[in-house]
C-alpha positions as a printed Julia matrix, in Angstrom:
456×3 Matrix{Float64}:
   0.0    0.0     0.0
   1.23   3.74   -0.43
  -0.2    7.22   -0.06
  -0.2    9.75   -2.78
   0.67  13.23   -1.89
  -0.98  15.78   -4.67
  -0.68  19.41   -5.73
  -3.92  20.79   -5.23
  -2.82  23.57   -7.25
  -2.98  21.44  -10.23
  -3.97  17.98   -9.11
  -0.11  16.94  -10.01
   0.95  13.79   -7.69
   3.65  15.15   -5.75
   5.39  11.97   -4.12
   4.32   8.23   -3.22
   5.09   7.07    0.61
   5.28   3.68    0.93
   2.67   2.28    4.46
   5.06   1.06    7.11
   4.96  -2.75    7.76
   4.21  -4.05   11.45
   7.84  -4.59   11.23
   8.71  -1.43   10.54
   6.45   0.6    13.38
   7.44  -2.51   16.18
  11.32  -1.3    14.99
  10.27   2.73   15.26
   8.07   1.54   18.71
  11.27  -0.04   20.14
  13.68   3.12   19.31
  11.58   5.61   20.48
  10.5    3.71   23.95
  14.76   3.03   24.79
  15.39   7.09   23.82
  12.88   8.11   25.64
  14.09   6.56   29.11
  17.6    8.07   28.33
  15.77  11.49   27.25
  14.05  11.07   30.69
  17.12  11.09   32.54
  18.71  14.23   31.08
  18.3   17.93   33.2
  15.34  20.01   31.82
  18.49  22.57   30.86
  19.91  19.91   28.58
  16.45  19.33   27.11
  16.36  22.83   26.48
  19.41  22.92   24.64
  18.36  20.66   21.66
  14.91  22.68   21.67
  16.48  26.0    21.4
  18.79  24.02   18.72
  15.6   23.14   16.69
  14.36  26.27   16.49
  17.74  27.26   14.9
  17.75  23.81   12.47
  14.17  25.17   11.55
  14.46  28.79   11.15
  17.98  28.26    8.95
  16.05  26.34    6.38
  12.73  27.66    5.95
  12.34  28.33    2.9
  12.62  24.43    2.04
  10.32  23.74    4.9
   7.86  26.22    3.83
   7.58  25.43    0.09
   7.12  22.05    1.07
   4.19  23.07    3.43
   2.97  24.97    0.09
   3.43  22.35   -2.35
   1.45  20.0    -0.03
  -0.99  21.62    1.04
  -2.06  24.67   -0.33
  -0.72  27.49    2.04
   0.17  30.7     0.85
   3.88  30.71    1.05
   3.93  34.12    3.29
   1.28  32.24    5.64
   3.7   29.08    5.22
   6.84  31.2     6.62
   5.02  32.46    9.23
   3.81  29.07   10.45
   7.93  28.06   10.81
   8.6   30.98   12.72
   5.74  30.45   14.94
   7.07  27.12   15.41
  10.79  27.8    16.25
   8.57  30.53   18.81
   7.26  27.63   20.88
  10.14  26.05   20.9
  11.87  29.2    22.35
   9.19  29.76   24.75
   9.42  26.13   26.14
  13.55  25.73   26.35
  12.9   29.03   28.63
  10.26  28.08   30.59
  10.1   24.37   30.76
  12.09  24.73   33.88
   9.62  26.8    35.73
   6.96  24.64   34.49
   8.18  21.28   36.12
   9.82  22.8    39.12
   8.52  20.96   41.98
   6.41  22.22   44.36
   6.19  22.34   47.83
   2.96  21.46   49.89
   2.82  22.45   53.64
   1.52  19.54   55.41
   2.12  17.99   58.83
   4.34  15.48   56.92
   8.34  16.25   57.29
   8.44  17.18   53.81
   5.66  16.93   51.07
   5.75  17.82   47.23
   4.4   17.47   43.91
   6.79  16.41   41.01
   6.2   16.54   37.08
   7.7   13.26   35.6
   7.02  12.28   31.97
   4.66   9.53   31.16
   6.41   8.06   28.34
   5.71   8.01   24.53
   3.14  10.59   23.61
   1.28   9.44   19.98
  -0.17  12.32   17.93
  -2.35  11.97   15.14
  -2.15  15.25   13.12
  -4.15  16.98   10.71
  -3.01  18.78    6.77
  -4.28  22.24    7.53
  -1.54  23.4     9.57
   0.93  20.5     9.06
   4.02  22.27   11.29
   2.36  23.65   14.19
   0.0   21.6    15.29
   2.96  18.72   15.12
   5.21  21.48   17.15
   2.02  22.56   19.76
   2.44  19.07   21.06
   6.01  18.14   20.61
   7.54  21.01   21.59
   6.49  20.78   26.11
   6.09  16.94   25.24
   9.59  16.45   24.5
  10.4   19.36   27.24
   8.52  17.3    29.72
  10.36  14.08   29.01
   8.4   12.24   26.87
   9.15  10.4    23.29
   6.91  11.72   20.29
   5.16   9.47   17.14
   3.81  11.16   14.97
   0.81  10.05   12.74
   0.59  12.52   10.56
  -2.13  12.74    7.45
  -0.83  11.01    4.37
  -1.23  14.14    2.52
   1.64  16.2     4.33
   3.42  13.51    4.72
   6.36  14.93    3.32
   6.39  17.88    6.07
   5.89  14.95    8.32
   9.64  13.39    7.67
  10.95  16.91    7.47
  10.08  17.42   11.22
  11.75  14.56   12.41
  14.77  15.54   10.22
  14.9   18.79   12.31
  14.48  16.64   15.68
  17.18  14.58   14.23
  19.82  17.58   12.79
  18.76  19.08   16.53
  20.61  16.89   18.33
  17.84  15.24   19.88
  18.63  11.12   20.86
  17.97   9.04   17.47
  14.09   7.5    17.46
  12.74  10.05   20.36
  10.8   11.86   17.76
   9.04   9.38   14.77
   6.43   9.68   11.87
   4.69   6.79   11.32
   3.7    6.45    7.95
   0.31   4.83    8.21
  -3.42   5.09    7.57
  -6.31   5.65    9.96
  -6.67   1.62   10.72
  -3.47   1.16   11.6
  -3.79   3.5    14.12
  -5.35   1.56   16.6
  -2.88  -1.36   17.47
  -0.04   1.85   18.07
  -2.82   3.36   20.78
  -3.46  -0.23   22.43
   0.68  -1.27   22.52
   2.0   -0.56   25.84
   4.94   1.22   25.12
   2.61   4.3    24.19
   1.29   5.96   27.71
  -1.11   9.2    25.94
  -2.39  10.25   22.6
  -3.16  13.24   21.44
  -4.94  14.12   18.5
  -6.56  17.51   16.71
  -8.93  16.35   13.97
 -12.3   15.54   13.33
 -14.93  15.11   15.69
 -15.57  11.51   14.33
 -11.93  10.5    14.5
 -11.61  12.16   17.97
 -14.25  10.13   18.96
 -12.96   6.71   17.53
  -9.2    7.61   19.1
 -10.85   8.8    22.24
 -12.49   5.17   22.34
  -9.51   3.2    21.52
  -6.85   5.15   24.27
 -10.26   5.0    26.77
 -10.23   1.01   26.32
  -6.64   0.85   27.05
  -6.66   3.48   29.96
  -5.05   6.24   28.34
  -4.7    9.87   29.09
  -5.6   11.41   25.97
  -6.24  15.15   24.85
  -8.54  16.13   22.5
  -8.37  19.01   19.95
 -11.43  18.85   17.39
 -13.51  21.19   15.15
 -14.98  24.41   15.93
 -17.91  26.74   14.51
 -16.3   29.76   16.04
 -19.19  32.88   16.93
 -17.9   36.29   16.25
 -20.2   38.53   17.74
 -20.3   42.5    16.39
 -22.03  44.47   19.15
 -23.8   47.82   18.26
 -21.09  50.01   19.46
 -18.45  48.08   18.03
 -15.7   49.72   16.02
 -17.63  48.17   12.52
 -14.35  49.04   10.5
 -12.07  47.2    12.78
 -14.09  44.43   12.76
 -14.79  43.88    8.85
 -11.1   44.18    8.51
  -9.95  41.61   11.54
 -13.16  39.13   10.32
 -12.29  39.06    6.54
  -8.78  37.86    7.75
 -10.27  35.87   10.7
 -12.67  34.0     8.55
 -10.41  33.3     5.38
  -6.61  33.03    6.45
  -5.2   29.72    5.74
  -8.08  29.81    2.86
 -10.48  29.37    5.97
  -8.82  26.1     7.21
  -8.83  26.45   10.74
 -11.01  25.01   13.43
 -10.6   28.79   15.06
 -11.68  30.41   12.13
 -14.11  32.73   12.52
 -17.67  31.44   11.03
 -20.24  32.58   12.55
 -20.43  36.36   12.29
 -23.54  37.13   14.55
 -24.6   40.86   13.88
 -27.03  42.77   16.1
 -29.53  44.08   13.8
 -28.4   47.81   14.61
 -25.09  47.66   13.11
 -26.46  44.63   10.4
 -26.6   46.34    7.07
 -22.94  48.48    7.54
 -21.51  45.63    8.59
 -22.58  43.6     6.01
 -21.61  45.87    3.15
 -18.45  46.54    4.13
 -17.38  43.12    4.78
 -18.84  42.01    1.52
 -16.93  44.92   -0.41
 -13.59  43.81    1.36
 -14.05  39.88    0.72
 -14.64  41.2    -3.1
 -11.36  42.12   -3.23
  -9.41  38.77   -1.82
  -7.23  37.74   -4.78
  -6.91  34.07   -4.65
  -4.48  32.32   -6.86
  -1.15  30.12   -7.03
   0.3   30.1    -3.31
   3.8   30.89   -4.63
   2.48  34.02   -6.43
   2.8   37.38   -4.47
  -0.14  39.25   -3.49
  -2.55  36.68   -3.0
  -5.01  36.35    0.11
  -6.27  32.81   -0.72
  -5.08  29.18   -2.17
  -6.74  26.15   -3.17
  -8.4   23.96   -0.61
  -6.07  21.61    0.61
  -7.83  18.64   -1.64
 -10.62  18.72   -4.17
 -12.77  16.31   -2.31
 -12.73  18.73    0.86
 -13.56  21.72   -2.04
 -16.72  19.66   -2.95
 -18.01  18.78    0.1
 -17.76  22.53    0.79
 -19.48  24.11   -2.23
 -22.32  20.97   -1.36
 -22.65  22.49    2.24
 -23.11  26.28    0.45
 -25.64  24.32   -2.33
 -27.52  23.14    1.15
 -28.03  26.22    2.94
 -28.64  28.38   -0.7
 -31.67  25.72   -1.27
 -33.08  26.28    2.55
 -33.23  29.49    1.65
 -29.9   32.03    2.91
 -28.45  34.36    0.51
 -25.39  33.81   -1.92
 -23.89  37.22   -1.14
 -20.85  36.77   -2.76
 -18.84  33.8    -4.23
 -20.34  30.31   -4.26
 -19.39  29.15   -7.62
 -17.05  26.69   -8.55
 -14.28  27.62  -10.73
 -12.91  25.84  -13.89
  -9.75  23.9   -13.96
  -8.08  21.24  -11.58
  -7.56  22.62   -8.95
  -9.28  22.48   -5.2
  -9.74  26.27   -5.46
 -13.04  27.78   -3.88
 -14.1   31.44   -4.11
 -14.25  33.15   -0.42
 -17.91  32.85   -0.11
 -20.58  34.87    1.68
 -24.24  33.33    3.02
 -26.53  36.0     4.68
 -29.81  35.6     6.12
 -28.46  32.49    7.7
 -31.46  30.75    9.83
 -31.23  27.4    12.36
 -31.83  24.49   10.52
 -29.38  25.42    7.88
 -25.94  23.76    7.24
 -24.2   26.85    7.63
 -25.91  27.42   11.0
 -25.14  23.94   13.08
 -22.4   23.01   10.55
 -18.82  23.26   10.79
 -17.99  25.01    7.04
 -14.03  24.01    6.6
 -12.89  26.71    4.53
 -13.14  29.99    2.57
 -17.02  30.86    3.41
 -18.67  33.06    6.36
 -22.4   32.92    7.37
 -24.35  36.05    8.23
 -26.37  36.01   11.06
 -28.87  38.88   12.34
 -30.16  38.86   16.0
 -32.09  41.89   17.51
 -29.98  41.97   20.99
 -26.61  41.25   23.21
 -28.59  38.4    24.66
 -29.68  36.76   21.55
 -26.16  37.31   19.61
 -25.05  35.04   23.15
 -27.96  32.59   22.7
 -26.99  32.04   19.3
 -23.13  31.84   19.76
 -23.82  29.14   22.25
 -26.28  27.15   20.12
 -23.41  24.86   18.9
 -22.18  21.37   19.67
 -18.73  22.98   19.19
 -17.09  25.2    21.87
 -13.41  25.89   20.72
 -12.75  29.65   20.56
 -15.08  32.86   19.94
 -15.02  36.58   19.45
 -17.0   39.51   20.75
 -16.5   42.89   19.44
 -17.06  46.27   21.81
 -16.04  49.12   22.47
 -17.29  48.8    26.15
 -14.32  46.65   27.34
 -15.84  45.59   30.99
 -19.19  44.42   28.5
 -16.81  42.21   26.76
 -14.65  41.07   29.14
 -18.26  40.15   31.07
 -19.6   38.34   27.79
 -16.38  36.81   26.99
 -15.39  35.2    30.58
 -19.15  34.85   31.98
 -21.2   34.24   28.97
 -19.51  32.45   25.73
 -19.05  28.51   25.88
 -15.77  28.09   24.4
 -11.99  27.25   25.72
 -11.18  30.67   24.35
 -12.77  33.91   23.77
 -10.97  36.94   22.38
 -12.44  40.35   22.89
 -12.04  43.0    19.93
  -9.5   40.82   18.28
  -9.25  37.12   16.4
  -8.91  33.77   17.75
  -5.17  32.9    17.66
  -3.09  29.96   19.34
  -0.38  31.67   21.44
   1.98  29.71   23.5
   1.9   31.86   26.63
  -2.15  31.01   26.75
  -3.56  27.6    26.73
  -5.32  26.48   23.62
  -8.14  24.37   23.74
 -12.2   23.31   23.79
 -15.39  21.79   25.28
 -18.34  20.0    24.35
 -17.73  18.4    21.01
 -14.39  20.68   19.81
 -12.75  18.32   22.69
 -10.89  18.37   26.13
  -7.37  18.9    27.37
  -4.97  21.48   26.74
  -2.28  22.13   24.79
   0.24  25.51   25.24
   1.24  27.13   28.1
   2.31  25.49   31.83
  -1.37  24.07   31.36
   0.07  22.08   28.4
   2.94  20.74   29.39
   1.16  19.21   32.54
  -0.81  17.5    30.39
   1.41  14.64   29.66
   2.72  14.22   32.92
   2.77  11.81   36.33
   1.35  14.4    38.67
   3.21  12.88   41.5
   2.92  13.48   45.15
   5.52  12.41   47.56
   5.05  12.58   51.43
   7.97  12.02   53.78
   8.14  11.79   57.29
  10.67  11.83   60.31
């Protein structure tokens, strides 16, 4: 069996990676569980040294990494050179602060001395997703391998080729041979790596279905696992909002990685007020997006990252068109072989519609007009997904009330877009997942919380 890795500029196959064998993951198992006990034993400062060495490996060839991350998937290669520098920042952030993050801590008790301790669990699995094919892979390897922990990787067959390029960096990094792997397999596969023993967590950011099915397998074999899934992200424009502000922040909110992002912005929830500005202007600034070839300069959008994810999209727009919203802007497929899709506009969006309950993966936004602040929150809540949101003000107390009181979400950002930063941690509820990644949050997750007790 092998995986094809296409253009979708052009539908052009790319490169062919061969599955792995059983004999080749029980050979990649092996490696990674014998580095990771000698990884284990190292000082967080020594830890730190390879990390802030990776960051360097990275940033000196980024270009490569970057065009690769274009070629593969899509990105525009501005977005795609951002993304490595990101990376190399978390890796910065963690070889300073990892320290800090696992220092013990004392616990006054009667006992002669009592304390909490951070120790790694072991070999962390990921199972990654295309859209942003470095840093989701670095979100989680970066305070796993901190912490003490080995890293697989599973990545999706259609990046795989950023996939080996990550472990190269690991590798040219100095890190111990086999503590950071890709596994070259498909979803099936999977499985038997979550239920062997030499794997102690999984983590995953995907779909809701395959979160579920991973969640299932790591919950039959006892394992901590964290959770990262999709999102229908509310941004909310108050009446006394700055309306400007926010067209400008939402168009790049909404369509930024050609609207691949479970933070996205998606559901723009407009109090009736404010409605009919906002909507012009936002339409008259998506009008002038320029999508085109990702290596071209100047453009806003790409393609979708593969045709079939295009088609499924445009069926979602057909869906919510027929059930009555308004094509505002967009919703036309384009000629030629690419995965391109227009950025896309729906207004008078209504519950019941796709675009209303649905997560919409990619370059569209859905209108939505409620009369108050309390029905903009209703509505931004009426989700199965609770990832990140956004509330736009100009009363900051109102929207640091709305976004820490009211809004079911891991994340709410007030007057500004959803972002991952790794000073805050990143994460969701209800069906967009559990856990945390980023931050000292983060790097606890994929630890023995261990309490010791000693007395005289």
């Amino acid at each position: 069996m092998h995986f094809e890795t296409v253009n979708p500029v052009n539908g052009a196959i790319l490169a062919r990676h061969e599955a792995m064998d059983r004999a080749q993951v029980e050979r990649i198992l092996a490696r990674c569980r014998d580095a990771q006990q000698m990884w284990a034993a190292r000082t967080v400062a020594e830890r730190a040294s390879c990390m802030q060495a990776a960051a360097a490996v990275m940033l000196a060839d980024r270009q490569r990494h970057a065009r690769q991350m274009s070629l593969e998937m899509g990105k525009l290669l501005p977005q795609a050179l951002a993304e490595i520098e990101k990376c190399a920042l978390v890796c910065r952030y963690y070889a300073e602060n990892a320290a800090r993050f696992l220092a013990p801590q004392t616990i006054k008790t009667e006992a002669h001395t009592s304390a909490v301790y951070f120790n790694p669990l072991g070999v962390v699995l990921a199972v990654m997703p295309w859209n942003y094919p470095w840093w989701q892979v670095f979100r989680f390897a970066a305070p796993g391998l901190m912490a003490g922990n080995g890293a697989l990787l599973k990545h999706a067959p259609s990046v795989f080729g950023c996939a080996l390029m990550i472990e190269e960096v690991f590798r040219n990094a100095g890190f111990p041979e086999g503590l950071f792997a890709s596994l070259l397999l498909d979803v099936p596969e999977t499985g038997a790596v979550i239920r062997d023993p030499r794997v102690a967590a999984v983590t995953i950011t995907a779909s809701v279905a395959a979160g579920r099915a991973v969640a299932a397998e790591a919950g039959k074999a006892l394992k901590k696992c964290v959770l990262e899934l999709g999102g229908s992200d509310p941004f909310i424009v108050l009446e006394d909002a700055d309306i400007d502000r926010a067209v400008e922040v939402g168009v790049n909110a909404r369509y930024q990685n050609t609207g691949q992002s479970c933070i996205a912005a998606k559901r723009f929830i407009l109090v009736g007020a404010i409605q009919q500005e906002f909507e012009r202007k936002f339409i008259e600034r998506v009008q002038r997006l320029r999508m085109g070839d990702p290596f071209a300069e100047g453009m806003d959008l790409g393609p979708m990252s593969r045709r079939e994810l295009r088609d499924g999209l445009h069926q979602h727009v057909q869906r919510s068109v027929d059930a009555g919203a308004r094509l505002l802007t967009g919703g036309v497929l384009p000629e030629g072989p690419g995965a391109y899709y227009p950025p896309t506009v729906l207004g008078d969006v209504r519950e019941g519609m796709a675009a209303w309950s649905e997560e919409l993966f990619g370059p569209v936004a859905t209108l939505i007009t409620v009369k108050d602040e309390d029905e903009a929150i209703a509505v931004a809540n009426d989700t199965e997904f609770g990832l990140s949101a956004a509330v736009w003000t100009r009363d900051l107390k109102r929207g640091e009330r709305i976004a820490s009181e009211k809004i079911q979400s891991g994340a709410c950002f007030v007057n500004a877009m959803s972002k991952s930063d790794p000073r805050m941690p990143f994460g969701g509820i209800k069906s967009s997942g559990y856990g945390r990644e980023l931050s000292e949050f983060g790097i606890r997750e994929f630890v023995n919380i261990h309490a010791v007790w000693v007395e005289g």
